[in-house]
Amino acid sequence: MSETNRTQVSKDSMIVYPGKGRTLLLSILSLAFTAGLIWAAFNRESILEEAQGITSVTAPILPVLVAIGIPFFGLCTVYLVYRFVKPKPSLRIDKDGIDDNASFVGVGKIRWDEIERIGMYSLMGQKMIGIIPKDFEPFLERQSGVKRALLSMNKNKEFPISIPQNASNVPLEAVLEFVEQFIDQEKIG
């Protein structure tokens, strides 16, 4: 299979790329949030003085929002712009397992024998493929730094590993349908 930015499917493998339009839109939104928070940081005093309605509720916690939001949305912007300029597959699905690079906290290779269950769910209106590993600790151990910290927050969730729709240029139902052939072969629950 040649490297392109389009999903590639053969009998034995599927390579899924993120949607270019979604990646661009998310990049712009993330940049807008970062810029808005930077503006709020420099204009905090006037925001506090003129606070009315909902702003009066959020104004006191503005320093916390700025302190958390700028680094978070800044990292998101950098990651999304990088993925837009230099796209790489979000997912590779083959006889060996699923290679998850669908998000900043993608866990990498997930072998079929490491998977307890796979299912579809929705989070805040976005479709997701959720993966429940037999043991989540090895996935954490493979990661480093920020990625490990972010992944550890998923440890007690129903689906600790998630693949979002925005990471795929095809419907997740098609991805899950392709995965089902391996689920049947590997006897995954």
Coordinates of N, CA and C in Angstrom, one line a residue:
M1 N 0.8 -1.2 0.0 CA 0.0 0.0 0.0 C 0.9 1.2 0.0
S2 N 0.5 2.2 -0.8 CA 1.3 3.4 -0.8 C 0.8 4.4 0.3
E3 N 1.7 5.3 0.7 CA 1.3 6.2 1.7 C 0.6 7.4 1.1
T4 N -0.7 7.5 1.5 CA -1.5 8.6 1.0 C -2.2 9.2 2.3
N5 N -3.0 10.2 2.1 CA -3.7 10.7 3.3 C -5.2 10.2 3.3
R6 N -5.4 9.1 2.6 CA -6.8 8.6 2.6 C -6.7 7.2 3.2
T7 N -7.9 6.8 3.7 CA -8.0 5.5 4.3 C -7.7 4.4 3.3
Q8 N -6.9 3.4 3.7 CA -6.5 2.3 2.8 C -7.0 1.0 3.4
V9 N -7.8 0.2 2.6 CA -8.3 -1.0 3.1 C -7.9 -2.1 2.2
S10 N -7.4 -3.2 2.8 CA -7.2 -4.4 2.0 C -7.8 -5.6 2.8
K11 N -7.7 -6.8 2.4 CA -8.3 -7.9 3.1 C -7.8 -8.0 4.5
D12 N -6.5 -7.7 4.7 CA -5.8 -8.0 6.0 C -5.5 -6.8 6.8
S13 N -5.7 -5.6 6.3 CA -5.3 -4.4 7.0 C -6.2 -3.2 6.6
M14 N -6.2 -2.2 7.6 CA -6.9 -1.0 7.3 C -6.0 0.1 7.9
I15 N -5.7 1.1 7.1 CA -4.9 2.3 7.6 C -5.8 3.5 7.5
V16 N -6.1 4.1 8.6 CA -7.0 5.2 8.7 C -6.3 6.5 9.0
Y17 N -6.6 7.5 8.2 CA -6.0 8.9 8.4 C -7.1 9.8 9.1
P18 N -6.6 10.8 9.8 CA -7.6 11.8 10.3 C -8.2 12.6 9.2
G19 N -9.4 13.1 9.3 CA -10.0 13.9 8.3 C -9.3 15.3 8.3
K20 N -8.9 15.7 7.1 CA -8.2 17.0 7.0 C -9.0 18.2 7.5
G21 N -10.3 18.2 7.0 CA -11.2 19.3 7.4 C -11.4 19.4 8.9
R22 N -11.6 18.3 9.5 CA -11.8 18.3 11.0 C -10.5 18.7 11.7
T23 N -9.4 18.2 11.2 CA -8.1 18.6 11.9 C -7.9 20.1 11.7
L24 N -8.2 20.7 10.6 CA -8.0 22.1 10.4 C -9.0 22.9 11.3
L25 N -10.2 22.5 11.3 CA -11.2 23.1 12.2 C -10.8 23.1 13.6
L26 N -10.4 21.9 14.1 CA -10.0 21.8 15.5 C -8.7 22.6 15.8
S27 N -7.8 22.7 14.8 CA -6.6 23.6 15.0 C -7.0 25.0 15.1
I28 N -8.0 25.5 14.3 CA -8.4 26.9 14.4 C -9.1 27.1 15.7
L29 N -10.0 26.2 16.1 CA -10.7 26.4 17.4 C -9.7 26.4 18.6
S30 N -8.8 25.5 18.6 CA -7.8 25.5 19.6 C -7.0 26.7 19.7
L31 N -6.6 27.2 18.5 CA -5.8 28.5 18.5 C -6.7 29.6 19.0
A32 N -8.0 29.6 18.6 CA -8.9 30.7 19.1 C -9.0 30.7 20.6
F33 N -9.1 29.5 21.2 CA -9.2 29.4 22.7 C -7.9 29.9 23.3
T34 N -6.8 29.5 22.7 CA -5.5 29.9 23.3 C -5.4 31.4 23.2
A35 N -5.7 32.0 22.1 CA -5.6 33.5 21.9 C -6.6 34.2 22.9
G36 N -7.8 33.6 23.0 CA -8.8 34.2 23.9 C -8.3 34.2 25.4
L37 N -7.7 33.1 25.8 CA -7.2 33.0 27.1 C -6.0 33.9 27.4
I38 N -5.2 34.1 26.3 CA -4.0 35.0 26.5 C -4.5 36.4 26.6
W39 N -5.5 36.8 25.8 CA -6.2 38.1 25.9 C -6.7 38.3 27.3
A40 N -7.5 37.3 27.8 CA -8.1 37.4 29.1 C -7.0 37.6 30.2
A41 N -5.8 36.9 30.0 CA -4.8 37.0 31.0 C -4.2 38.5 31.1
F42 N -4.1 39.1 29.9 CA -3.6 40.5 29.9 C -4.7 41.5 30.2
N43 N -6.0 41.1 30.2 CA -7.1 42.1 30.5 C -7.9 41.6 31.7
R44 N -7.2 40.9 32.6 CA -7.9 40.4 33.8 C -8.6 41.5 34.6
E45 N -7.9 42.5 34.9 CA -8.4 43.6 35.7 C -9.7 44.2 35.1
S46 N -9.7 44.5 33.9 CA -10.9 45.1 33.3 C -12.0 44.1 33.2
I47 N -11.7 42.8 33.0 CA -12.8 41.8 33.0 C -13.4 41.7 34.4
L48 N -12.6 41.7 35.4 CA -13.1 41.7 36.8 C -14.0 42.9 37.1
E49 N -13.6 44.1 36.7 CA -14.3 45.3 36.9 C -15.7 45.3 36.2
E50 N -15.7 44.8 35.0 CA -16.9 44.9 34.2 C -17.7 43.7 34.2
A51 N -17.4 42.7 35.1 CA -18.1 41.4 35.1 C -19.6 41.6 35.4
Q52 N -20.4 41.0 34.5 CA -21.9 40.9 34.7 C -22.4 39.6 34.3
G53 N -23.5 39.1 34.8 CA -24.1 37.9 34.4 C -23.1 36.7 34.6
I54 N -23.0 35.9 33.5 CA -22.2 34.7 33.6 C -20.7 35.1 33.8
T55 N -20.3 36.2 33.3 CA -18.9 36.6 33.5 C -18.6 36.9 35.0
S56 N -19.6 37.3 35.7 CA -19.3 37.5 37.2 C -19.1 36.2 37.9
V57 N -19.6 35.1 37.4 CA -19.4 33.8 38.0 C -18.0 33.3 37.6
T58 N -17.6 33.5 36.3 CA -16.3 32.9 35.9 C -15.1 33.8 36.2
A59 N -15.4 35.1 36.4 CA -14.3 36.1 36.6 C -13.4 35.7 37.8
P60 N -13.9 35.3 38.9 CA -13.1 34.9 40.0 C -12.2 33.7 39.8
I61 N -12.6 32.8 38.9 CA -11.8 31.6 38.6 C -10.9 31.8 37.3
L62 N -10.9 33.0 36.8 CA -10.2 33.3 35.6 C -8.7 33.0 35.7
P63 N -8.0 33.3 36.8 CA -6.6 32.9 36.9 C -6.4 31.4 36.7
V64 N -7.3 30.6 37.3 CA -7.2 29.1 37.1 C -7.4 28.7 35.7
L65 N -8.5 29.3 35.1 CA -8.8 29.0 33.7 C -7.6 29.3 32.8
V66 N -7.0 30.4 33.0 CA -5.9 30.9 32.2 C -4.7 29.9 32.4
A67 N -4.4 29.6 33.7 CA -3.2 28.8 34.0 C -3.3 27.4 33.4
I68 N -4.5 26.9 33.4 CA -4.7 25.5 32.8 C -5.0 25.6 31.3
G69 N -5.8 26.5 30.9 CA -6.2 26.6 29.5 C -5.2 26.9 28.5
I70 N -4.3 27.9 28.8 CA -3.3 28.3 27.9 C -2.3 27.1 27.5
P71 N -1.8 26.4 28.5 CA -0.9 25.3 28.2 C -1.6 24.2 27.5
F72 N -2.9 23.9 28.0 CA -3.6 22.8 27.4 C -4.0 23.1 25.9
F73 N -4.6 24.2 25.7 CA -5.0 24.5 24.3 C -3.8 24.9 23.4
G74 N -2.7 25.4 24.0 CA -1.5 25.6 23.3 C -0.9 24.3 22.8
L75 N -0.8 23.3 23.7 CA -0.3 22.0 23.2 C -1.2 21.4 22.2
C76 N -2.5 21.5 22.4 CA -3.5 21.0 21.4 C -3.3 21.7 20.0
T77 N -3.1 23.0 20.0 CA -2.9 23.7 18.8 C -1.6 23.2 18.1
V78 N -0.5 23.1 18.8 CA 0.7 22.6 18.2 C 0.6 21.2 17.7
Y79 N 0.0 20.3 18.4 CA -0.2 19.0 18.0 C -1.1 18.9 16.7
L80 N -2.2 19.6 16.7 CA -3.1 19.6 15.6 C -2.5 20.2 14.3
V81 N -1.8 21.3 14.5 CA -1.2 21.9 13.3 C -0.1 20.9 12.8
Y82 N 0.7 20.3 13.7 CA 1.6 19.3 13.2 C 1.0 18.2 12.5
R83 N -0.1 17.7 13.0 CA -0.8 16.6 12.3 C -1.5 17.0 11.0
F84 N -1.8 18.3 10.9 CA -2.4 18.8 9.7 C -1.3 18.9 8.6
V85 N -0.2 19.4 9.0 CA 0.9 19.6 8.0 C 1.6 18.3 7.7
K86 N 1.8 17.5 8.7 CA 2.4 16.2 8.5 C 1.5 15.0 8.9
P87 N 0.5 14.7 8.1 CA -0.4 13.7 8.6 C 0.3 12.3 8.6
K88 N -0.1 11.6 9.6 CA 0.3 10.2 9.7 C -1.0 9.4 10.1
P89 N -0.9 8.1 9.9 CA -2.1 7.3 10.2 C -2.6 7.4 11.6
S90 N -3.9 7.6 11.8 CA -4.5 7.6 13.2 C -4.5 6.2 13.7
L91 N -4.8 5.3 12.8 CA -5.0 3.8 13.2 C -4.4 2.9 12.1
R92 N -3.8 1.9 12.5 CA -3.5 0.7 11.6 C -4.1 -0.5 12.3
I93 N -4.9 -1.2 11.5 CA -5.5 -2.4 12.1 C -5.1 -3.5 11.2
D94 N -4.5 -4.6 11.8 CA -4.1 -5.7 11.0 C -4.1 -7.0 11.9
K95 N -3.5 -8.0 11.5 CA -3.6 -9.3 12.2 C -2.8 -9.2 13.5
D96 N -2.0 -8.2 13.7 CA -1.2 -8.1 14.9 C -2.0 -7.3 16.0
G97 N -2.9 -6.4 15.6 CA -3.6 -5.6 16.5 C -4.0 -4.3 15.9
I98 N -4.1 -3.3 16.8 CA -4.5 -1.9 16.5 C -3.3 -1.0 16.9
D99 N -2.8 -0.2 16.0 CA -1.8 0.8 16.3 C -2.5 2.1 16.4
D100 N -2.7 2.6 17.7 CA -3.5 3.7 18.0 C -2.6 5.0 18.1
N101 N -2.8 5.9 17.1 CA -2.2 7.2 17.2 C -3.2 8.2 16.9
A102 N -4.4 7.9 17.3 CA -5.6 8.7 17.0 C -5.7 10.0 17.7
S103 N -4.9 10.2 18.8 CA -5.0 11.4 19.6 C -3.6 11.6 20.2
F104 N -3.5 12.7 20.9 CA -2.2 13.0 21.6 C -1.9 11.9 22.6
V105 N -2.9 11.3 23.2 CA -2.7 10.2 24.1 C -2.9 8.8 23.5
G106 N -2.7 8.7 22.2 CA -2.8 7.4 21.6 C -1.8 6.5 22.2
V107 N -2.2 5.2 22.5 CA -1.3 4.3 23.3 C -0.3 3.5 22.4
G108 N -0.4 3.7 21.1 CA 0.5 2.9 20.2 C -0.1 1.5 19.9
K109 N 0.8 0.5 19.8 CA 0.3 -0.8 19.5 C -0.5 -1.5 20.6
I110 N -1.6 -2.0 20.2 CA -2.5 -2.8 21.1 C -2.7 -4.1 20.4
R111 N -2.0 -5.2 21.0 CA -2.2 -6.5 20.4 C -3.5 -7.1 20.7
W112 N -4.0 -7.9 19.8 CA -5.4 -8.5 20.1 C -5.5 -9.2 21.4
D113 N -4.4 -9.9 21.8 CA -4.4 -10.7 23.0 C -4.4 -9.8 24.3
E114 N -4.2 -8.4 24.1 CA -4.2 -7.5 25.2 C -5.6 -6.9 25.4
I115 N -6.5 -7.2 24.5 CA -7.9 -6.5 24.5 C -8.9 -7.5 25.2
E116 N -9.6 -6.9 26.1 CA -10.7 -7.6 26.8 C -12.0 -7.4 26.0
R117 N -12.3 -6.1 25.6 CA -13.5 -5.7 24.9 C -13.3 -4.5 24.1
I118 N -14.1 -4.4 23.0 CA -14.1 -3.2 22.2 C -15.6 -2.8 22.0
G119 N -15.9 -1.5 22.0 CA -17.3 -1.1 21.8 C -17.4 0.3 21.3
M120 N -18.6 0.7 20.9 CA -18.8 2.1 20.4 C -19.6 2.8 21.6
Y121 N -19.2 4.1 21.8 CA -19.9 4.9 22.7 C -19.9 6.4 22.3
S122 N -20.6 7.2 23.0 CA -20.6 8.6 22.7 C -20.1 9.4 23.9
L123 N -19.3 10.4 23.7 CA -18.8 11.3 24.8 C -19.0 12.7 24.3
M124 N -19.9 13.4 25.0 CA -20.2 14.8 24.7 C -20.6 15.0 23.2
G125 N -21.4 14.0 22.7 CA -21.9 14.1 21.4 C -21.0 13.6 20.3
Q126 N -19.8 13.2 20.7 CA -18.8 12.6 19.7 C -18.7 11.1 19.8
K127 N -18.8 10.5 18.7 CA -18.7 9.0 18.7 C -17.3 8.6 19.0
M128 N -17.2 7.5 19.7 CA -15.8 7.0 20.0 C -15.9 5.5 19.9
I129 N -14.7 4.9 19.6 CA -14.5 3.5 19.8 C -13.8 3.4 21.1
G130 N -14.3 2.6 22.0 CA -13.6 2.4 23.3 C -13.0 1.0 23.4
I131 N -11.8 1.0 24.0 CA -11.1 -0.3 24.1 C -10.9 -0.5 25.6
I132 N -11.2 -1.7 26.1 CA -10.9 -2.1 27.5 C -9.8 -3.1 27.4
P133 N -8.6 -2.8 27.9 CA -7.5 -3.7 27.9 C -7.7 -4.7 29.0
K134 N -7.1 -5.8 28.9 CA -7.0 -6.8 30.0 C -6.3 -6.2 31.2
D135 N -5.2 -5.5 30.9 CA -4.4 -4.8 31.9 C -3.9 -3.5 31.3
F136 N -4.3 -2.4 32.0 CA -4.0 -1.1 31.5 C -2.5 -0.6 31.8
E137 N -2.0 -1.2 32.9 CA -0.6 -0.8 33.4 C 0.5 -0.9 32.3
P138 N 0.5 -2.0 31.5 CA 1.6 -2.0 30.5 C 1.5 -0.8 29.5
F139 N 0.3 -0.4 29.2 CA 0.2 0.8 28.3 C 0.7 2.0 28.9
L140 N 0.5 2.2 30.2 CA 1.0 3.4 30.9 C 2.5 3.3 31.0
E141 N 3.1 2.1 31.2 CA 4.5 2.0 31.3 C 5.2 2.3 30.0
R142 N 4.6 2.1 28.9 CA 5.2 2.3 27.6 C 5.3 3.8 27.3
Q143 N 4.5 4.6 28.0 CA 4.4 6.1 27.7 C 5.4 6.8 28.6
S144 N 5.6 8.1 28.2 CA 6.5 8.9 29.1 C 5.9 10.3 29.3
G145 N 6.3 10.9 30.4 CA 6.0 12.3 30.7 C 4.5 12.6 30.7
V146 N 4.1 13.7 30.0 CA 2.8 14.2 29.9 C 1.8 13.2 29.4
K147 N 2.2 12.4 28.4 CA 1.3 11.4 27.9 C 0.9 10.4 28.9
R148 N 1.8 9.9 29.8 CA 1.5 9.0 30.8 C 0.6 9.6 31.8
A149 N 0.8 10.8 32.2 CA 0.0 11.5 33.2 C -1.5 11.6 32.6
L150 N -1.6 12.0 31.4 CA -2.9 12.2 30.8 C -3.6 10.8 30.7
L151 N -2.9 9.8 30.2 CA -3.5 8.5 30.1 C -3.9 7.9 31.5
S152 N -3.1 8.2 32.5 CA -3.5 7.6 33.8 C -4.8 8.2 34.3
M153 N -5.3 9.3 33.8 CA -6.6 9.9 34.2 C -7.7 9.0 33.6
N154 N -7.4 8.2 32.6 CA -8.4 7.3 32.0 C -8.5 6.0 32.7
K155 N -7.6 5.7 33.6 CA -7.4 4.4 34.2 C -8.7 3.8 34.7
N156 N -9.5 4.6 35.4 CA -10.8 4.1 36.0 C -12.0 4.3 35.2
K157 N -11.9 4.8 33.9 CA -13.0 5.0 33.1 C -13.5 3.7 32.5
E158 N -14.7 3.6 32.0 CA -15.3 2.4 31.4 C -14.4 2.0 30.3
F159 N -14.0 2.9 29.4 CA -13.2 2.6 28.3 C -11.9 3.5 28.4
P160 N -10.8 2.9 29.0 CA -9.6 3.7 29.2 C -8.9 4.1 27.9
I161 N -9.1 3.4 26.8 CA -8.5 3.8 25.6 C -9.7 4.2 24.6
S162 N -9.6 5.3 24.0 CA -10.7 5.8 23.2 C -10.1 6.3 21.8
I163 N -10.9 6.0 20.8 CA -10.5 6.5 19.5 C -11.7 7.4 19.0
P164 N -11.4 8.7 18.9 CA -12.5 9.6 18.6 C -12.8 9.7 17.1
Q165 N -14.0 10.0 16.7 CA -14.4 10.1 15.3 C -13.6 11.1 14.6
N166 N -13.2 12.2 15.2 CA -12.4 13.2 14.5 C -11.0 12.7 14.1
A167 N -10.6 11.6 14.6 CA -9.3 11.0 14.2 C -9.4 10.1 12.9
S168 N -10.6 10.0 12.4 CA -10.9 9.1 11.2 C -11.6 9.9 10.1
N169 N -11.1 9.6 8.9 CA -11.8 10.2 7.7 C -12.9 9.3 7.2
V170 N -13.2 8.2 7.9 CA -14.3 7.3 7.6 C -15.1 7.1 8.9
P171 N -16.4 6.8 8.7 CA -17.2 6.6 9.9 C -16.6 5.5 10.8
L172 N -16.7 5.7 12.1 CA -16.2 4.7 13.1 C -16.9 3.4 13.0
E173 N -18.1 3.4 12.5 CA -18.9 2.2 12.3 C -18.1 1.3 11.3
A174 N -17.6 1.9 10.3 CA -16.8 1.1 9.3 C -15.5 0.6 9.9
V175 N -14.9 1.4 10.7 CA -13.7 0.9 11.4 C -14.0 -0.3 12.3
L176 N -15.1 -0.1 13.1 CA -15.5 -1.2 14.0 C -15.9 -2.4 13.3
E177 N -16.5 -2.3 12.1 CA -16.9 -3.4 11.3 C -15.7 -4.2 10.8
F178 N -14.6 -3.4 10.4 CA -13.4 -4.1 10.0 C -12.7 -4.8 11.2
V179 N -12.7 -4.2 12.4 CA -12.1 -4.7 13.6 C -12.8 -6.0 14.0
E180 N -14.1 -6.1 13.7 CA -14.9 -7.3 14.1 C -14.4 -8.6 13.5
Q181 N -13.8 -8.6 12.3 CA -13.2 -9.8 11.8 C -12.1 -10.4 12.7
F182 N -11.3 -9.4 13.3 CA -10.2 -9.9 14.2 C -10.8 -10.2 15.5
I183 N -11.9 -9.5 16.0 CA -12.5 -9.9 17.2 C -13.0 -11.3 17.2
D184 N -13.6 -11.7 16.1 CA -14.1 -13.1 16.0 C -13.0 -14.1 16.0
Q185 N -11.9 -13.8 15.2 CA -10.7 -14.7 15.2 C -10.0 -14.8 16.5
E186 N -9.9 -13.7 17.2 CA -9.2 -13.7 18.5 C -10.0 -14.0 19.7
K187 N -11.3 -14.2 19.5 CA -12.3 -14.5 20.6 C -12.3 -13.5 21.7
I188 N -12.4 -12.2 21.2 CA -12.4 -11.1 22.2 C -13.9 -10.9 22.6
G189 N -14.1 -10.6 23.9 CA -15.5 -10.5 24.4 C -16.3 -9.3 23.9

